[in-house]
Coordinates of C-alpha atoms in Angstrom, one line a residue:
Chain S
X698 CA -22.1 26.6 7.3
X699 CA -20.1 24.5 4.9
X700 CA -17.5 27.0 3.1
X701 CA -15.4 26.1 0.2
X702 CA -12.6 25.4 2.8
X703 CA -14.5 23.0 4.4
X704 CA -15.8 19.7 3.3
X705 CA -19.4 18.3 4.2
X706 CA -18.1 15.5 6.5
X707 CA -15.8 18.1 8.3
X708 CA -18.8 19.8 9.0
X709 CA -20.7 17.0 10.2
X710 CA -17.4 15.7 12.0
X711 CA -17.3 19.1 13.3
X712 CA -21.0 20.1 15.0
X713 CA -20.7 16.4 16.7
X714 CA -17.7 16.7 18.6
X715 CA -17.9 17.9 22.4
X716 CA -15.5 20.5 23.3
X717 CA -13.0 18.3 25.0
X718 CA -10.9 19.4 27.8
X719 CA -8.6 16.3 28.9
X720 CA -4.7 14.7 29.3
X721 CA -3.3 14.5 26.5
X722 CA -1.3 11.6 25.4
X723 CA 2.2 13.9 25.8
X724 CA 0.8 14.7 29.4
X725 CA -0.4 18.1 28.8
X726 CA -4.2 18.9 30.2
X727 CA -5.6 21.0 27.6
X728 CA -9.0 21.3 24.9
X729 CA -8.5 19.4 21.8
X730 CA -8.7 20.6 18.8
X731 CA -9.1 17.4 16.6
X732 CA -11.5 14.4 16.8
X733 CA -8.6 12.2 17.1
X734 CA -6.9 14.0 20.0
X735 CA -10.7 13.8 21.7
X736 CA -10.4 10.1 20.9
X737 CA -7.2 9.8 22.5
X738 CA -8.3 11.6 25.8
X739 CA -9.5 8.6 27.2
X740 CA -12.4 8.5 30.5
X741 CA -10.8 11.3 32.0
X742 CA -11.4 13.7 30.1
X743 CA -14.6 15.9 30.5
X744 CA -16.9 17.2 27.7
X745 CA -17.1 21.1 28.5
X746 CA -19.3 22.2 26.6
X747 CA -22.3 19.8 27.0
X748 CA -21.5 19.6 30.7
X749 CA -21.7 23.6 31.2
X750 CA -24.9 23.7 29.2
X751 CA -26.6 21.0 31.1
X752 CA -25.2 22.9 34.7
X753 CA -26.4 26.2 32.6
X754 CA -29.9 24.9 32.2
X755 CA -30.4 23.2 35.6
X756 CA -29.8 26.1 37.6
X757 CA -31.9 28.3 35.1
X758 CA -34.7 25.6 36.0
X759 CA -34.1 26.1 39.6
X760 CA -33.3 30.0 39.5
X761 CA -36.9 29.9 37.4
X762 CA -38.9 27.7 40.2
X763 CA -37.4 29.0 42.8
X764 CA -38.8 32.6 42.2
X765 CA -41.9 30.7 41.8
X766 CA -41.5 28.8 45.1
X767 CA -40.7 31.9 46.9
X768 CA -43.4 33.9 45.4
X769 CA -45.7 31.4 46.1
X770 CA -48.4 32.2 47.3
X771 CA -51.5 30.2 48.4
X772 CA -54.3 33.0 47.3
X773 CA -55.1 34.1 43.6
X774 CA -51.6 33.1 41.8
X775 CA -50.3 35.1 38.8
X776 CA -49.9 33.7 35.3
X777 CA -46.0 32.5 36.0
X778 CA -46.4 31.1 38.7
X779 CA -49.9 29.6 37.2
X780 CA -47.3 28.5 34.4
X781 CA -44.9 26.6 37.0
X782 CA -47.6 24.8 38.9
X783 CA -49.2 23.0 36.5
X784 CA -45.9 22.2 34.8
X785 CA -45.4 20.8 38.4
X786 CA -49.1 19.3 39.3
X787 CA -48.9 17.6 35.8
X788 CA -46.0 15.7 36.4
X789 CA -47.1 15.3 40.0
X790 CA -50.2 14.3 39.2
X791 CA -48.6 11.3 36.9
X792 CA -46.2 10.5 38.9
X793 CA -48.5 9.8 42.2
X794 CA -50.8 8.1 39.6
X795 CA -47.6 5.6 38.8
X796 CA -45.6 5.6 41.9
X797 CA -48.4 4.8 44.8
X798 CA -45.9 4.6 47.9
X799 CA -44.9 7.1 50.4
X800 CA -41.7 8.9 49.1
X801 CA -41.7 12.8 49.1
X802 CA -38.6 12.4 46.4
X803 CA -39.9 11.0 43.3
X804 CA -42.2 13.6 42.4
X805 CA -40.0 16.2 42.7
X806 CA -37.2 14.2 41.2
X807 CA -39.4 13.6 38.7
X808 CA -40.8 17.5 37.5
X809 CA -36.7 18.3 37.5
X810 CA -35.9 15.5 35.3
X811 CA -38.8 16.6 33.2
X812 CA -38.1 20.2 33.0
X813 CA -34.4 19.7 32.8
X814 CA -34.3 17.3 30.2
X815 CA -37.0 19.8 28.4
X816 CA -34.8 22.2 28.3
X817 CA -31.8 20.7 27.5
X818 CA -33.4 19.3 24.5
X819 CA -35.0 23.0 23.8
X820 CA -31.4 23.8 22.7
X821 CA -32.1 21.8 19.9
X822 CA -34.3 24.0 18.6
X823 CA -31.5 27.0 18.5
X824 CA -30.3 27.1 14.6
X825 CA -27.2 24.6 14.6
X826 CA -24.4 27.3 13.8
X827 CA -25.5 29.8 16.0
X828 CA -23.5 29.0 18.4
X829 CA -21.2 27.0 17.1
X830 CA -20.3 30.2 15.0
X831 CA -19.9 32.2 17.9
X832 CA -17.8 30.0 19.5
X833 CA -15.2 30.1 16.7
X834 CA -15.4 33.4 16.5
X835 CA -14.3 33.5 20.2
X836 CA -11.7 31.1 19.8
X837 CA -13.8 28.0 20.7
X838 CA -13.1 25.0 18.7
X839 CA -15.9 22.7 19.0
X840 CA -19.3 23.7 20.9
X841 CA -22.1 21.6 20.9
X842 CA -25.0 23.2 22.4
X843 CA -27.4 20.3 23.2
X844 CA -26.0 18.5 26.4
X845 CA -28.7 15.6 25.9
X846 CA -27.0 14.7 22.4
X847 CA -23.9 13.3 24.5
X848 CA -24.4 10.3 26.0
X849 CA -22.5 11.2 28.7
X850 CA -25.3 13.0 30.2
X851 CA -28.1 11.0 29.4
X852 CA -26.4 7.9 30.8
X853 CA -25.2 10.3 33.9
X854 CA -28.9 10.5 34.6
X855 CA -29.8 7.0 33.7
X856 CA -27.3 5.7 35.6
X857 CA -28.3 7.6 38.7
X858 CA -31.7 6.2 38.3
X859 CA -30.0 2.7 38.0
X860 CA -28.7 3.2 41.6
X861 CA -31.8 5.0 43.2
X862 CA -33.5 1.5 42.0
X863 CA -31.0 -1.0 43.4
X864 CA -31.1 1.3 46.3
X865 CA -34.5 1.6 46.7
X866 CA -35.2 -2.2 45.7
X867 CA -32.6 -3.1 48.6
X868 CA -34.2 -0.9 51.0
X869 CA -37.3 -2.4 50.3
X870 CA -37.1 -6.0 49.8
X871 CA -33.5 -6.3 51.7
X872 CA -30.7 -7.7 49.6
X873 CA -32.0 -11.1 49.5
X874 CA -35.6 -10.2 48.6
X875 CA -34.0 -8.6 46.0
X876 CA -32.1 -11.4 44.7
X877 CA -34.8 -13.4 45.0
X878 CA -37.2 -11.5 43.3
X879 CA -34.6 -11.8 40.2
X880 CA -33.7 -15.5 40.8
X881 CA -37.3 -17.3 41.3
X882 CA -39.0 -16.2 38.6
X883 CA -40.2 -16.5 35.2
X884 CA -39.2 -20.3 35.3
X885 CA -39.4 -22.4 38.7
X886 CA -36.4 -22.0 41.1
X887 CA -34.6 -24.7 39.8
X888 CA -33.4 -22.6 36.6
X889 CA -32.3 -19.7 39.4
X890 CA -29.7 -19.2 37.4
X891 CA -31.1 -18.8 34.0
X892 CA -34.1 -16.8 35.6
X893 CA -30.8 -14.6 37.5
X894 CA -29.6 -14.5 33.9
X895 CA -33.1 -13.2 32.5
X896 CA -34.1 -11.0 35.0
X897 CA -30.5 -9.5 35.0
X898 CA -30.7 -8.5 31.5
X899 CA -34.3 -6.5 32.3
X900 CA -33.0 -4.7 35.3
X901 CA -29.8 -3.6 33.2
X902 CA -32.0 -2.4 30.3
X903 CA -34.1 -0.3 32.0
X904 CA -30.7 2.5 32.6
X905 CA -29.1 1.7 29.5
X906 CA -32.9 1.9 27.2
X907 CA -33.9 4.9 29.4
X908 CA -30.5 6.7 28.4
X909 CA -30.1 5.9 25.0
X910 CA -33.6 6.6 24.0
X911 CA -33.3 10.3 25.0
X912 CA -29.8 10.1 23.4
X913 CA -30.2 8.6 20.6
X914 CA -33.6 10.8 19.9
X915 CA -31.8 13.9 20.1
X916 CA -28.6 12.7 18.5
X917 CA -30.3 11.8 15.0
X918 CA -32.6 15.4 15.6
X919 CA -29.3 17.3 15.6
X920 CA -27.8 15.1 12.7
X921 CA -31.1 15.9 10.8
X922 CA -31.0 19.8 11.4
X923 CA -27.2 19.6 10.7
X924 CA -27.7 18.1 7.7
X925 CA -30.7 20.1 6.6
X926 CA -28.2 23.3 7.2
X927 CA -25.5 21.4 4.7
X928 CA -28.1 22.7 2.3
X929 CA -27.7 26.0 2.7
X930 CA -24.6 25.8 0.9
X931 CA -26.4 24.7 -2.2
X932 CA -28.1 26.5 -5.2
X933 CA -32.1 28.0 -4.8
X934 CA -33.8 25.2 -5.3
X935 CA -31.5 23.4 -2.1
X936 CA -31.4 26.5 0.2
X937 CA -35.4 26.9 -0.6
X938 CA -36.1 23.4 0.6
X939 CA -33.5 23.7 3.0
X940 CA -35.9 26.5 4.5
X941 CA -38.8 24.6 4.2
X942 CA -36.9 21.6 5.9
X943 CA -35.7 23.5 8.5
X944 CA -39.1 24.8 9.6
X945 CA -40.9 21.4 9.2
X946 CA -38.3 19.7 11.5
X947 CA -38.2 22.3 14.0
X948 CA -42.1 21.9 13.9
X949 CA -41.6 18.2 14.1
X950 CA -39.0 18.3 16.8
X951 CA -41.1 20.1 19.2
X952 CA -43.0 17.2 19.8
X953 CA -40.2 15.1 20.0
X954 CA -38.1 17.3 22.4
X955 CA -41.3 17.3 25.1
X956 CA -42.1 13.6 24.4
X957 CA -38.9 12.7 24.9
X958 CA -38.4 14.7 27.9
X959 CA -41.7 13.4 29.5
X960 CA -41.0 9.7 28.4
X961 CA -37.8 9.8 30.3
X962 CA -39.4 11.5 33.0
X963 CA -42.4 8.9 33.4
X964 CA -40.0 5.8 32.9
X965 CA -37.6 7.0 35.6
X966 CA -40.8 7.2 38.0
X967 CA -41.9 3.3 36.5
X968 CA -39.1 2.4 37.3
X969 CA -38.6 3.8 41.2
X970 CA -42.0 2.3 41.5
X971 CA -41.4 -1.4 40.3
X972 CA -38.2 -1.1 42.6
X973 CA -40.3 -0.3 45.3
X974 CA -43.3 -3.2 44.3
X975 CA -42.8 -5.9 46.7
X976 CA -44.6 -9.1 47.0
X977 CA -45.7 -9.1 43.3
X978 CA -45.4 -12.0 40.8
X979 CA -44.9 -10.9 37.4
Chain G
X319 CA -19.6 8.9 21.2
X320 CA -16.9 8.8 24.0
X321 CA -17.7 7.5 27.4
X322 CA -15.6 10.0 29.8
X323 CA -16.1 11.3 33.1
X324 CA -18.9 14.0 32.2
X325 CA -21.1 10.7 32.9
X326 CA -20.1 10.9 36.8
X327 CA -20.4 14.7 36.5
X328 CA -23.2 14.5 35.0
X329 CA -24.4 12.2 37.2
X330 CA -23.8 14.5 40.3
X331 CA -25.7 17.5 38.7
X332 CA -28.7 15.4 38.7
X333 CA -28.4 14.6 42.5
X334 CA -27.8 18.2 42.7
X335 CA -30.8 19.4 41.2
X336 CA -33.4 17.2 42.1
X337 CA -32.5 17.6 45.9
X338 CA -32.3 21.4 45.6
X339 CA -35.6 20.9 44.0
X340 CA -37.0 18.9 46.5
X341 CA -35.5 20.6 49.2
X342 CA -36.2 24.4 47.7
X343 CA -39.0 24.5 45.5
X344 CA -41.1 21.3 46.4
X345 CA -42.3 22.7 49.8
X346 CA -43.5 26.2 49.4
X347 CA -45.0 25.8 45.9
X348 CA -46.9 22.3 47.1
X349 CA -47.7 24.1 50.3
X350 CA -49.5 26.8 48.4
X351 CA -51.4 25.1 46.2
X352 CA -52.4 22.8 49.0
X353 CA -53.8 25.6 50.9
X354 CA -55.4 27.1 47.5
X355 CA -57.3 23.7 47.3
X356 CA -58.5 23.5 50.6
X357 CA -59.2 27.5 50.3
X358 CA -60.9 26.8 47.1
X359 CA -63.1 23.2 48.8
X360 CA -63.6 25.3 52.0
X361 CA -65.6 28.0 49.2
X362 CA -67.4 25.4 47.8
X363 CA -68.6 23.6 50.6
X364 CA -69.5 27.3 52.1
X365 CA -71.2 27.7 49.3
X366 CA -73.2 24.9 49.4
X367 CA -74.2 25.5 52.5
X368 CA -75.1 29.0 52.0
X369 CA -77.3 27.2 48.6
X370 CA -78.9 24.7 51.1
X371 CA -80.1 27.6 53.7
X372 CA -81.4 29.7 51.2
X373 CA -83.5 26.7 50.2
X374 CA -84.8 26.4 54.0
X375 CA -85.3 29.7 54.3
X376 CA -87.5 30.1 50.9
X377 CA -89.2 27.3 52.2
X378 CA -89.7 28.7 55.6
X379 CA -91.1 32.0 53.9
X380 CA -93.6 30.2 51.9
X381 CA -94.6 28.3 54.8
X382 CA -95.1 32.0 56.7
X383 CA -96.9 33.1 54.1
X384 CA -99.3 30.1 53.4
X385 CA -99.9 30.7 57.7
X386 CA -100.6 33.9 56.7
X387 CA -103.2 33.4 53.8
X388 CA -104.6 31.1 56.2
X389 CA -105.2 33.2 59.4
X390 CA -106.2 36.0 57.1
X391 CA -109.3 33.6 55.5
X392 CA -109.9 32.3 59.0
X393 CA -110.1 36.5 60.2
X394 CA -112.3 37.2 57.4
X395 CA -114.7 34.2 57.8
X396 CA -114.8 35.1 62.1
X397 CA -115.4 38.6 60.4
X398 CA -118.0 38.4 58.0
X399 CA -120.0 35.7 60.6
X400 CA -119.7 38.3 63.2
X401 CA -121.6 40.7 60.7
X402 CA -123.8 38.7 59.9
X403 CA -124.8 38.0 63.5
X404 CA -124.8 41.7 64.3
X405 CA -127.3 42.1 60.9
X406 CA -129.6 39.8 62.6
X407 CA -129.2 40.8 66.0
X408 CA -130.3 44.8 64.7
X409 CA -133.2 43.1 62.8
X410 CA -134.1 41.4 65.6
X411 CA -133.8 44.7 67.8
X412 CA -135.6 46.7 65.5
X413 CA -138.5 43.7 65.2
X414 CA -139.0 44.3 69.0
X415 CA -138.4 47.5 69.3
X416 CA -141.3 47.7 66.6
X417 CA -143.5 45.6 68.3
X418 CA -143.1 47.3 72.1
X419 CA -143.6 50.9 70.5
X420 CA -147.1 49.5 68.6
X421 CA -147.8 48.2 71.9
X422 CA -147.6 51.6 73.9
X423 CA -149.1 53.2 70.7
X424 CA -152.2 50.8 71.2
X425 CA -151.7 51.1 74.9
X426 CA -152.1 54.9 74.8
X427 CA -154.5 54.8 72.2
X428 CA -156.7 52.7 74.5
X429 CA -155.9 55.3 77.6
X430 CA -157.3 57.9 75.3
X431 CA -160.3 56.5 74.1
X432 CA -161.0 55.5 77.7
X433 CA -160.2 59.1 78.8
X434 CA -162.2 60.3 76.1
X435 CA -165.2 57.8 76.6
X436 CA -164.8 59.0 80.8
X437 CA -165.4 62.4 79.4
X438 CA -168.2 62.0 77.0
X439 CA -169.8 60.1 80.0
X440 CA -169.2 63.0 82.3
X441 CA -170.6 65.4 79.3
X442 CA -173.2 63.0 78.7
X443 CA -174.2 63.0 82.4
X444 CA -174.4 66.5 82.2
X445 CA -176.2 66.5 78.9
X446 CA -178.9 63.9 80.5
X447 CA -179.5 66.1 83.9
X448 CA -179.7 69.3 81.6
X449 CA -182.1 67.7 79.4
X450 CA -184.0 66.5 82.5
X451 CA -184.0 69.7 83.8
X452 CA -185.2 70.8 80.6
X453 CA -187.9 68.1 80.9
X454 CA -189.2 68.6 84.3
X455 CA -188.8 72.5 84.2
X456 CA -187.7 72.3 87.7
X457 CA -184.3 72.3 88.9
X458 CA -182.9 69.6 90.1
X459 CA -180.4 70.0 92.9
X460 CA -177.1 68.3 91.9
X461 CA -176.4 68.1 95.1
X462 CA -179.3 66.1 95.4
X463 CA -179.6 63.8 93.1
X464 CA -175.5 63.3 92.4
X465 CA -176.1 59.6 93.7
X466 CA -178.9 58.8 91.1
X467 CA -176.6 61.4 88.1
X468 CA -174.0 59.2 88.7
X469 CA -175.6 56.2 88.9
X470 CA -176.9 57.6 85.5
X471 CA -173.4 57.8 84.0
X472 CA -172.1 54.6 85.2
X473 CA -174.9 53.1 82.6
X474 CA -173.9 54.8 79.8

């Protein structure tokens, strides 16, 4: 919470930096304690904390499934693993619905992204200074807990979609399929290079909206909750409706977290399965 | 917002955990709820089946049992004509049974009344040569006159 020593925008400043661990412009590899010195890290440097909660969080999804993948069984299943296959049939279900061809590694691909991204954006959900607190209390400068509020990770993902769909669009329609399915349309082949131009600017959207959707989504959640807790500091009336706030967020964000989870989920699928469409004309 | 190399980490997990869930957890829990399904169709269809033969074999029963109703009306007719034909075969038995023991009764009645009318003409033969004897006073020799006694009786 905001103290008297600190001011709101510290605070702000404070629960949207990513524990930093990078070179520092002296030469020294170590965590930086300042936004500027984060700044001045350059690409090298790697965000700690979101990247360990996002590693955290996978392998609790596939600790989770795989106890239900080894308990599996095919007679009279119990309520967990119940729970896990329809989390899985539900996404498979939509993702066969979407993705017609024969590839055994979008659905799958497409219930972790789901579930991973779920739970990633669960952290949300955990009171901002929880942890935060308890990092600083263990010596821990900056901790934010919600890896899909840096874009890092989001984009990681999006970007690894990108190339599964150049892949998969090569693969498919060979390199110059591919470039002709960019080239020759909207507008007659003449204007190649103008359709090239168009077409170009749609395939490059598809990462960048994909990961800056779920980013910026959970990005302005956490600025909302952050500021809702900048409350707290207040008088009655402000802590009261900080409360109230609080709880109608939370409330509010529980939607967003599984839309938003789903959405990237079902778009990364859309987009396998346009890379895989050949012989279209759209 | 700073770009750094948690995008190529991050990037990596993701390969990471999507194979290790398609490799790991895909096949087993796909597998078992394939089998549940086909388990769960194979039930149904059984099911069905089981539905459709129950239906045959209802019908099969009421088909017994109309059979049944049948040969039992068709036993009771044969029965009740067969009585009926042994009512009239008994009357008819009596009738003539009737009829041949008036006959002998008439029959024997006749033998009497000719025995009897055989004896009154023997008494009355007697009776006549008595009276005769009576008439004449004399005795006549039976002996004698047998031929004209009998020719006597013969009339009467």
């Amino acid at each position: 919470m905001a103290t008297g020593e600190v001011t709101s925008t510290e605070y702000i400043q404070h629960h949207l930096t990513n524990l930093t661990y990078g070179r520092m412009p002296d030469g020294t590899w170590q965590f930086a304690h300042t936004t500027e010195e984060v700044a001045s890290m350059g690409f090298w440097a790697i965000h700690v904390d979101s990247f360990a909660w996002s590693l955290g969080l996978g392998l609790l999804f596939l600790a989770v499934f795989g106890i239900a993948a080894r308990k599996a069984t095919s007679g009279v299943p119990g309520g967990f693993q119940c729970a896990i296959e329809m989390i899985i049939e539900m996404i498979e279900d939509i993702a066969k619905d979407i993705f017609t061809y024969k590839n055994d590694y979008v659905a799958p691909m497409a219930v972790t992204v789901f579930v991973w991204v779920f739970l990633m954006n669960l952290m949300d959900l955990v009171p901002v200074d929880w942890i935060p607190h308890l990092a600083t209390l263990a010596g821990i400068h900056y901790m934010k807990i919600v890896p899909t509020t840096d874009v890092n990770v989001t984009m990681g993902m999006a970007l690894t979609i990108f190339a599964m769909i150049l892949i998969f669009s090569v693969w498919k329609k060979g390199l110059g399929g591919f470039l002709a399915e960019l080239s020759f349309h909207p507008f007659p082949k003449f204007l190649a290079p103008i359709n090239f131009l168009l077409e170009g600017v749609t395939l490059l959207t598809k990462p960048l909206s994909l990961g800056l959707r779920l980013f910026g989504n959970l990005y302005a959640g956490e600025l909302i909750f952050v500021l809702i807790c900048l409350l707290f500091s207040g008088g009655a009336v402000l802590v009261a409706s900080g409360i109230f706030l609080q709880w109608a967020w939370a409330a509010f964000h529980v939607l967003i977290i599984t839309l938003q989870a789903f959405i990237f989920s079902v778009l990364s699928v859309v987009y396998l399965a346009q890379a895989y469409d050949t012989g279209e004309d759209h | 917002m700073n770009i750094n190399i948690t995008i190529i980490w991050s990037s990596i997990a993701f390969l990471i955990f999507t194979w290790s869930c398609y490799y790991f957890i895909w096949p087993p829990i796909m597998a078992a709820i394939r089998t549940r399904q086909k388990t769960i169709a194979d039930g149904i269809e059984n099911a069905e089946t089981a539905a459709r033969d129950v239906e045959q074999a209802e019908q099969q029963a009421s088909e017994i049992m109309r059979n049944a109703r049948l040969e039992a009306q068709t036993l009771l007719d044969q029965a009740r004509s067969q009585a009926t034909a042994l009512v009239e075969a008994a009357k008819t038995e009596g009738r003539e049974e009737g009829e041949r023991l008036k006959a002998a009764g008439v029959a024997e009645i006749e033998q009497e009344s000719n025995r009897i009318r055989e004896s009154l003409r023997g008494d009355v033969a007697t009776l006549a040569v008595q009276g005769a004897e009576r008439i004449l006073e004399s005795d006549i020799d039976s002996d004698k006159h047998r031929a004209m006694l009998e020719k006597l009786a013969a009339e009467l």
